[in-house]
Tab-separated table of C-alpha atoms and ligand atoms in Angstrom:
chain	number	residue	atom	x	y	z
A	1	MET	CA	0.000	0.000	0.000
A	2	SER	CA	1.250	3.477	-0.814
A	3	ALA	CA	-1.477	5.472	0.810
A	4	ASP	CA	0.667	7.474	3.163
A	5	ALA	CA	1.070	10.786	1.399
A	6	PRO	CA	-1.505	13.120	2.908
A	7	ALA	CA	-4.216	12.393	0.381
A	8	ALA	CA	-6.849	14.917	-0.606
A	9	ARG	CA	-10.239	14.173	0.880
A	10	ARG	CA	-12.805	12.704	-1.449
A	11	ALA	CA	-16.550	13.114	-1.319
A	12	ASP	CA	-17.093	9.491	-0.310
A	13	ASP	CA	-14.515	9.609	2.488
A	14	PRO	CA	-15.795	9.059	5.991
A	15	PRO	CA	-16.114	12.297	7.959
A	16	ALA	CA	-12.848	13.468	9.532
A	17	ALA	CA	-12.176	12.189	13.038
A	18	ASN	CA	-12.328	14.557	15.986
A	19	PRO	CA	-8.728	15.666	16.695
A	20	ASP	CA	-9.352	15.448	20.451
A	21	ASN	CA	-9.649	11.709	20.139
A	22	ALA	CA	-6.671	9.364	20.194
A	23	ILE	CA	-8.758	6.623	18.633
A	24	GLU	CA	-12.091	6.929	16.929
A	25	VAL	CA	-14.052	4.122	15.336
A	26	ARG	CA	-17.349	4.363	13.528
A	27	GLY	CA	-19.561	1.533	12.407
A	28	LEU	CA	-16.735	-0.946	12.962
A	29	GLU	CA	-17.751	-4.386	11.873
A	30	LYS	CA	-15.877	-7.664	11.807
A	31	ILE	CA	-17.244	-10.865	10.395
A	32	TYR	CA	-14.884	-13.840	10.586
A	33	ALA	CA	-15.455	-16.101	7.607
A	34	GLY	CA	-16.782	-19.495	8.570
A	35	GLY	CA	-14.981	-22.719	7.751
A	36	LYS	CA	-15.890	-26.367	7.543
A	37	GLY	CA	-18.560	-26.821	10.167
A	38	PHE	CA	-18.077	-23.265	11.468
A	39	PRO	CA	-20.630	-20.598	10.588
A	40	PRO	CA	-19.334	-17.074	9.973
A	41	LYS	CA	-18.999	-15.081	13.210
A	42	ARG	CA	-20.038	-11.432	13.515
A	43	ALA	CA	-17.551	-10.469	16.221
A	44	LEU	CA	-18.046	-6.667	16.045
A	45	LYS	CA	-21.479	-5.419	15.126
A	46	GLY	CA	-20.859	-1.927	13.827
A	47	ILE	CA	-19.432	-0.305	16.930
A	48	ASP	CA	-18.812	3.405	17.534
A	49	LEU	CA	-16.180	4.270	20.102
A	50	ALA	CA	-13.955	7.236	20.918
A	51	VAL	CA	-10.881	7.179	23.140
A	52	PRO	CA	-10.058	10.743	24.219
A	53	ARG	CA	-6.401	11.809	24.031
A	54	GLY	CA	-4.438	11.751	27.257
A	55	LYS	CA	-6.643	9.276	29.100
A	56	ILE	CA	-6.284	5.815	30.514
A	57	PHE	CA	-9.139	4.023	28.835
A	58	GLY	CA	-10.383	0.599	29.917
A	59	LEU	CA	-12.012	-1.817	27.544
A	60	LEU	CA	-13.974	-4.427	29.442
A	61	GLY	CA	-16.175	-7.275	28.429
A	62	PRO	CA	-16.743	-10.950	29.088
A	63	ASN	CA	-14.867	-13.598	27.124
A	64	GLY	CA	-15.805	-13.598	23.483
A	65	ALA	CA	-17.134	-10.017	23.611
A	66	GLY	CA	-14.830	-8.850	20.811
A	67	LYS	CA	-12.036	-7.082	22.735
A	68	SER	CA	-9.144	-8.860	21.030
A	69	THR	CA	-10.758	-8.434	17.647
A	70	PHE	CA	-10.975	-4.704	18.293
A	71	ILE	CA	-7.372	-4.454	19.460
A	72	ASN	CA	-6.096	-6.603	16.630
A	73	ILE	CA	-7.813	-4.310	14.130
A	74	LEU	CA	-6.086	-1.320	15.756
A	75	ALA	CA	-2.780	-3.188	15.620
A	76	GLY	CA	-3.270	-3.997	11.942
A	77	LEU	CA	-3.346	-7.747	12.632
A	78	VAL	CA	-6.994	-8.301	11.707
A	79	THR	CA	-8.725	-6.686	8.727
A	80	LYS	CA	-12.038	-5.064	9.450
A	81	THR	CA	-15.093	-5.972	7.406
A	82	ALA	CA	-16.621	-2.475	7.445
A	83	GLY	CA	-16.460	0.872	9.194
A	84	ALA	CA	-13.835	3.560	9.757
A	85	VAL	CA	-10.958	3.573	12.239
A	86	SER	CA	-8.800	6.561	12.920
A	87	ILE	CA	-5.688	6.453	15.089
A	88	TRP	CA	-4.247	9.779	16.232
A	89	GLY	CA	-6.252	11.357	13.417
A	90	PHE	CA	-4.941	8.976	10.736
A	91	ASP	CA	-7.454	6.812	8.960
A	92	ILE	CA	-6.120	3.245	8.893
A	93	ASP	CA	-7.147	2.739	5.256
A	94	ARG	CA	-5.932	6.036	3.867
A	95	ASN	CA	-2.888	6.575	6.077
A	96	PRO	CA	-1.914	3.118	7.302
A	97	ARG	CA	1.714	3.913	7.954
A	98	ASN	CA	1.054	6.991	10.069
A	99	ALA	CA	-1.741	5.183	11.872
A	100	LYS	CA	0.576	2.295	12.665
A	101	ALA	CA	3.368	4.608	13.815
A	102	SER	CA	0.976	6.221	16.279
A	103	ILE	CA	0.207	3.113	18.258
A	104	GLY	CA	2.127	0.495	20.205
A	105	VAL	CA	0.409	-2.728	21.151
A	106	VAL	CA	1.530	-4.923	24.021
A	107	PRO	CA	0.199	-8.404	23.364
A	108	GLN	CA	-1.088	-10.710	26.020
A	109	GLU	CA	1.047	-13.689	25.118
A	110	ILE	CA	4.669	-13.663	26.108
A	111	TYR	CA	6.821	-15.256	23.502
A	112	PHE	CA	10.332	-14.261	22.679
A	113	ASP	CA	13.213	-15.709	20.837
A	114	ALA	CA	15.140	-17.003	23.817
A	115	PHE	CA	18.513	-16.241	22.248
A	116	PHE	CA	18.046	-12.525	21.779
A	117	THR	CA	18.947	-10.041	24.470
A	118	PRO	CA	16.555	-7.196	25.367
A	119	ARG	CA	18.880	-4.736	23.618
A	120	GLU	CA	18.907	-6.777	20.411
A	121	MET	CA	15.186	-7.242	20.542
A	122	LEU	CA	14.486	-3.529	20.858
A	123	GLU	CA	16.955	-2.708	18.092
A	124	LEU	CA	15.233	-5.203	15.806
A	125	GLN	CA	11.835	-3.800	16.644
A	126	ALA	CA	13.034	-0.236	16.009
A	127	GLY	CA	14.346	-1.443	12.661
A	128	LEU	CA	10.945	-2.926	11.822
A	129	TYR	CA	9.375	0.452	12.505
A	130	GLY	CA	11.964	2.224	10.398
A	131	VAL	CA	13.469	4.180	13.288
A	132	PRO	CA	16.944	5.242	12.047
A	133	PRO	CA	19.832	4.096	14.323
A	134	ALA	CA	20.630	7.679	15.360
A	135	GLU	CA	17.094	8.137	16.660
A	136	ARG	CA	16.834	4.880	18.556
A	137	ARG	CA	16.243	5.173	22.267
A	138	THR	CA	17.017	1.630	23.267
A	139	GLU	CA	18.731	2.459	26.559
A	140	GLU	CA	16.199	5.088	27.499
A	141	VAL	CA	13.338	2.659	26.920
A	142	LEU	CA	15.112	-0.098	28.860
A	143	ARG	CA	15.724	2.286	31.726
A	144	ALA	CA	12.067	3.290	31.715
A	145	VAL	CA	11.005	-0.323	32.260
A	146	ARG	CA	13.863	-0.895	34.720
A	147	LEU	CA	15.644	-3.432	32.550
A	148	LEU	CA	18.786	-1.524	31.722
A	149	ASP	CA	20.862	-3.872	33.867
A	150	LYS	CA	19.462	-6.785	31.827
A	151	ALA	CA	20.135	-5.152	28.448
A	152	ASP	CA	22.592	-7.838	27.430
A	153	ALA	CA	21.124	-10.875	29.179
A	154	TYR	CA	19.470	-13.626	27.145
A	155	SER	CA	15.712	-13.155	27.329
A	156	ARG	CA	15.260	-16.747	28.518
A	157	THR	CA	16.967	-15.725	31.759
A	158	LEU	CA	14.381	-13.003	32.525
A	159	SER	CA	11.623	-13.514	35.068
A	160	GLY	CA	7.968	-13.401	34.015
A	161	GLY	CA	7.612	-9.854	35.241
A	162	MET	CA	10.738	-8.729	33.394
A	163	LYS	CA	9.459	-10.321	30.189
A	164	ARG	CA	6.215	-8.437	30.507
A	165	ARG	CA	8.083	-5.162	30.999
A	166	LEU	CA	10.191	-6.017	27.964
A	167	LEU	CA	6.998	-6.398	25.915
A	168	VAL	CA	5.967	-2.920	27.015
A	169	ALA	CA	9.415	-1.644	26.008
A	170	LYS	CA	9.060	-3.301	22.604
A	171	ALA	CA	5.754	-1.538	22.017
A	172	MET	CA	7.370	1.804	22.915
A	173	VAL	CA	10.487	1.817	20.690
A	174	HIS	CA	8.884	4.054	18.083
A	175	ASN	CA	7.607	6.442	20.766
A	176	PRO	CA	3.924	6.165	19.896
A	177	PRO	CA	1.445	8.541	21.525
A	178	ILE	CA	-0.936	5.618	22.138
A	179	LEU	CA	-0.125	2.417	23.972
A	180	VAL	CA	-2.538	-0.501	23.997
A	181	LEU	CA	-2.110	-3.155	26.655
A	182	ASP	CA	-4.008	-6.400	26.274
A	183	GLU	CA	-4.608	-7.859	29.746
A	184	PRO	CA	-1.372	-6.372	31.097
A	185	THR	CA	-1.582	-8.048	34.472
A	186	ALA	CA	-3.167	-11.395	33.647
A	187	GLY	CA	-1.465	-14.018	35.769
A	188	VAL	CA	0.789	-11.457	37.423
A	189	ASP	CA	1.244	-11.363	41.195
A	190	ILE	CA	-0.114	-8.473	43.250
A	191	GLU	CA	3.230	-6.781	43.785
A	192	LEU	CA	4.152	-6.752	40.123
A	193	ARG	CA	0.627	-5.676	39.253
A	194	GLN	CA	1.072	-2.579	41.426
A	195	GLN	CA	4.424	-1.889	39.754
A	196	LEU	CA	2.920	-2.185	36.292
A	197	TRP	CA	0.066	0.127	37.252
A	198	GLU	CA	2.550	2.680	38.540
A	199	TYR	CA	4.505	2.413	35.322
A	200	VAL	CA	1.377	2.831	33.206
A	201	ARG	CA	0.362	5.867	35.283
A	202	GLY	CA	3.832	7.329	34.757
A	203	LEU	CA	3.594	6.908	30.985
A	204	ASN	CA	0.184	8.510	31.071
A	205	ARG	CA	1.498	11.458	33.090
A	206	ARG	CA	4.081	11.920	30.353
A	207	GLY	CA	1.236	12.277	27.861
A	208	VAL	CA	0.791	8.751	26.505
A	209	THR	CA	-2.823	7.735	25.918
A	210	ILE	CA	-3.358	4.264	27.313
A	211	VAL	CA	-5.940	1.712	26.269
A	212	LEU	CA	-6.095	-1.470	28.277
A	213	THR	CA	-8.247	-4.523	28.354
A	214	THR	CA	-8.609	-6.263	31.625
A	215	HIS	CA	-10.883	-8.686	33.301
A	216	TYR	CA	-9.845	-7.445	36.732
A	217	LEU	CA	-12.589	-4.945	37.387
A	218	GLU	CA	-10.656	-3.640	40.333
A	219	GLU	CA	-7.823	-2.776	37.945
A	220	ALA	CA	-10.177	-0.840	35.695
A	221	GLU	CA	-11.754	0.956	38.637
A	222	GLU	CA	-8.346	1.872	40.047
A	223	LEU	CA	-6.550	2.846	36.876
A	224	CYS	CA	-8.954	3.978	34.173
A	225	ASP	CA	-10.366	7.471	33.618
A	226	ASP	CA	-12.935	6.096	31.203
A	227	ILE	CA	-14.423	2.688	30.669
A	228	ALA	CA	-16.166	1.088	27.738
A	229	ILE	CA	-17.917	-2.213	28.183
A	230	ILE	CA	-18.480	-4.394	25.165
A	231	ASN	CA	-20.675	-7.437	25.016
A	232	HIS	CA	-21.528	-9.678	22.055
A	233	GLY	CA	-19.726	-7.319	19.671
A	234	GLU	CA	-21.590	-4.213	20.827
A	235	VAL	CA	-20.644	-1.277	23.038
A	236	VAL	CA	-23.030	-1.281	25.982
A	237	CYS	CA	-21.546	1.800	27.642
A	238	SER	CA	-18.609	4.156	27.296
A	239	GLU	CA	-18.211	6.866	29.892
A	240	PRO	CA	-15.994	8.280	32.630
A	241	THR	CA	-15.397	5.693	35.359
A	242	ARG	CA	-16.840	7.917	38.057
A	243	GLN	CA	-20.014	8.463	36.077
A	244	LEU	CA	-20.311	4.757	35.428
A	245	LEU	CA	-19.925	3.985	39.095
A	246	SER	CA	-22.563	6.497	40.091
A	247	ARG	CA	-24.885	5.390	37.338
A	248	VAL	CA	-26.448	2.610	39.255
A	249	ASP	CA	-28.003	3.900	42.394
A	250	GLU	CA	-28.070	0.520	43.920
A	251	LYS	CA	-27.118	-1.190	47.124
A	252	VAL	CA	-26.651	-4.791	47.955
A	253	VAL	CA	-27.797	-6.485	51.139
A	254	ILE	CA	-26.277	-9.836	51.968
A	255	VAL	CA	-28.488	-12.034	54.117
A	256	ARG	CA	-27.574	-15.293	55.839
A	257	THR	CA	-30.350	-17.425	57.249
A	258	THR	CA	-30.177	-19.982	60.045
A	259	GLY	CA	-31.151	-22.788	57.636
A	260	PRO	CA	-30.797	-23.285	53.867
A	261	MET	CA	-33.074	-21.388	51.478
A	262	THR	CA	-34.093	-23.948	48.891
A	263	ASP	CA	-36.028	-21.345	46.900
A	264	ILE	CA	-35.569	-17.625	46.597
A	265	PRO	CA	-38.526	-16.135	48.527
A	266	ASP	CA	-41.387	-14.972	46.255
A	267	GLY	CA	-41.326	-11.511	47.797
A	268	LEU	CA	-37.906	-10.900	46.169
A	269	ALA	CA	-39.090	-11.653	42.632
A	270	ALA	CA	-38.666	-8.035	41.501
A	271	HIS	CA	-34.998	-7.931	42.576
A	272	ARG	CA	-31.720	-9.239	41.259
A	273	VAL	CA	-30.715	-11.933	43.703
A	274	GLU	CA	-27.429	-13.843	43.730
A	275	ARG	CA	-27.086	-17.021	45.658
A	276	ARG	CA	-23.771	-17.023	47.551
A	277	ALA	CA	-24.273	-20.214	49.573
A	278	ALA	CA	-27.135	-22.517	50.512
A	279	ASP	CA	-27.957	-20.190	53.396
A	280	GLU	CA	-26.770	-16.876	51.927
A	281	ILE	CA	-28.112	-14.562	49.231
A	282	ALA	CA	-27.191	-11.084	47.996
A	283	ILE	CA	-30.112	-8.889	47.038
A	284	HIS	CA	-29.665	-5.792	44.874
A	285	TYR	CA	-32.048	-2.965	45.591
A	286	THR	CA	-32.568	0.729	45.069
A	287	PRO	CA	-32.317	2.486	48.401
A	288	ARG	CA	-35.520	4.238	49.411
A	289	ASP	CA	-37.454	4.502	52.620
A	290	GLY	CA	-38.524	1.180	53.998
A	291	GLU	CA	-37.099	-0.871	51.138
A	292	ALA	CA	-34.526	-2.771	53.225
A	293	ALA	CA	-37.195	-3.637	55.791
A	294	ARG	CA	-39.493	-4.913	53.017
A	295	LEU	CA	-36.739	-7.198	51.688
A	296	LEU	CA	-36.052	-8.659	55.113
A	297	HIS	CA	-39.757	-9.125	55.693
A	298	ALA	CA	-40.014	-11.069	52.410
A	299	ILE	CA	-37.407	-13.475	53.772
A	300	THR	CA	-38.974	-13.984	57.192
A	301	ALA	CA	-42.435	-14.223	55.604
A	302	ALA	CA	-41.135	-17.201	53.618
A	303	GLY	CA	-40.378	-18.929	56.933
A	304	HIS	CA	-36.626	-18.211	57.230
A	305	GLU	CA	-34.865	-16.858	60.261
A	306	ILE	CA	-32.181	-14.249	59.579
A	307	ALA	CA	-28.829	-15.126	61.144
A	308	ASP	CA	-26.795	-12.170	59.901
A	309	LEU	CA	-26.764	-9.402	57.348
A	310	SER	CA	-24.509	-6.763	55.830
A	311	THR	CA	-24.824	-4.182	53.061
A	312	LYS	CA	-22.477	-2.775	50.456
A	313	GLU	CA	-22.585	-0.072	47.813
A	314	SER	CA	-22.585	-1.350	44.272
A	315	ASP	CA	-19.163	-1.527	42.654
A	316	LEU	CA	-17.960	-1.929	39.132
A	317	GLU	CA	-18.538	-5.649	39.250
A	318	ASP	CA	-22.234	-5.190	39.950
A	319	ILE	CA	-22.536	-2.651	37.175
A	320	PHE	CA	-20.608	-4.883	34.808
A	321	LEU	CA	-22.879	-7.835	35.509
A	322	GLN	CA	-25.951	-5.732	35.161
A	323	LEU	CA	-24.841	-4.355	31.790
A	324	THR	CA	-23.592	-7.626	30.370
A	325	GLN	CA	-26.233	-9.980	31.696
A	326	GLY	CA	-29.262	-7.726	31.942
A	327	ALA	CA	-31.529	-7.957	34.972
A	328	HIS	CA	-30.515	-11.297	36.295
A	329	GLN	CA	-32.112	-13.391	38.931
A	330	GLY	CA	-31.337	-16.561	40.723
A	331	GLU	CA	-27.813	-17.616	39.812
A	332	GLY	CA	-24.858	-15.546	40.975
B	1	ADP	P1	-12.574	-11.326	23.523
B	1	ADP	O1	-11.209	-10.831	23.236
B	1	ADP	O2	-13.468	-10.268	24.072
B	1	ADP	O3	-12.589	-12.566	24.351
B	1	ADP	P2	-12.599	-12.044	20.701
B	1	ADP	O4	-12.418	-10.795	19.932
B	1	ADP	O5	-11.418	-12.928	20.872
B	1	ADP	O6	-13.258	-11.715	22.115
B	1	ADP	O7	-13.735	-12.927	20.017
B	1	ADP	C1	-14.997	-12.391	19.625
B	1	ADP	C2	-15.779	-13.491	18.911
B	1	ADP	O8	-15.160	-13.776	17.652
B	1	ADP	C3	-15.799	-14.817	19.663
B	1	ADP	O9	-17.056	-15.419	19.449
B	1	ADP	C4	-14.706	-15.611	19.008
B	1	ADP	O10	-14.977	-16.998	19.084
B	1	ADP	C5	-14.758	-15.131	17.576
B	1	ADP	N1	-13.443	-15.184	16.922
B	1	ADP	C6	-12.306	-14.601	17.353
B	1	ADP	N2	-11.287	-14.834	16.500
B	1	ADP	C7	-11.796	-15.596	15.505
B	1	ADP	C8	-11.249	-16.193	14.318
B	1	ADP	N3	-9.987	-16.002	13.971
B	1	ADP	N4	-12.084	-16.909	13.525
B	1	ADP	C9	-13.374	-17.085	13.863
B	1	ADP	N5	-13.953	-16.553	14.959
B	1	ADP	C10	-13.188	-15.826	15.777
């Protein structure tokens, strides 16, 4: 493709992206072709999404929601079926090279050639991105991920955490304004998770827009300014984290009874109820006068004796479940 000269706009071009957005997608659709015995799969159903510049943006969704498909399209690894994607203002069809130069993607899988050193690996990667030797920042990038002392060690001698930091370094060699991290802390211990968060925050403070997928809701709540939730190839919400958290004016009361509750009491039918144990349920409710008393009455009216109870405010997990499963009763 030679589409990288700033081309004149044509009448049938998609409308220009908003320059305040690091990433903007419109009507993005991906249909994976079916194969023998596999029907085609519509993994992204025409999604619209904007990632504002300068933010830490979380992309959440259950397994199979379409997160990797989305990220792989951004990374140029999967071809979209329809729609427009713009990265740092560059349309990926019209300006693929500039779009690609504007983004670094840290994959989830760790695989390296065991016989390269971190220094060699970063030099190779810089070469792939066409960064001239004089402009390479290998040592600076290694220092940033605290691997300078391992610059010349074989990568097979690095710990899991070091390998993950090396992946981040690899995605940064061309100094992109956007960094995408796919499940950055999956399978990582708590201490290293905190270190990675701190590092990501530091990059963000230096102006890098961060997009991360995670299935640790706590991570999203802690780290992300904005959160989009996708489910079955559709965006079900995309808004500032604080707004999302305040969106559901809901509380949860956890009730333990002296004996098992074989059935959820009829009086709770209008509520989302999760069973936590044979003798323990969590009931979601909207706080208003007398509501908690009504719930407890529904339990005692069904012949149960309450052994203990506690309440909590709803957190991201509750909101996530509500948005991805709809009003849900019975099972937790
Ligand atoms: P997530 O990352 O949120 O778990 P994916 O983007 O991996 O979701 O997958 C979205 C849907 O597309 C799933 O139903 C998945 O099975 C399907 N899918 C993903 N990759 C392919 C592929 N290469 N061929 C066919 N279907 C795929």
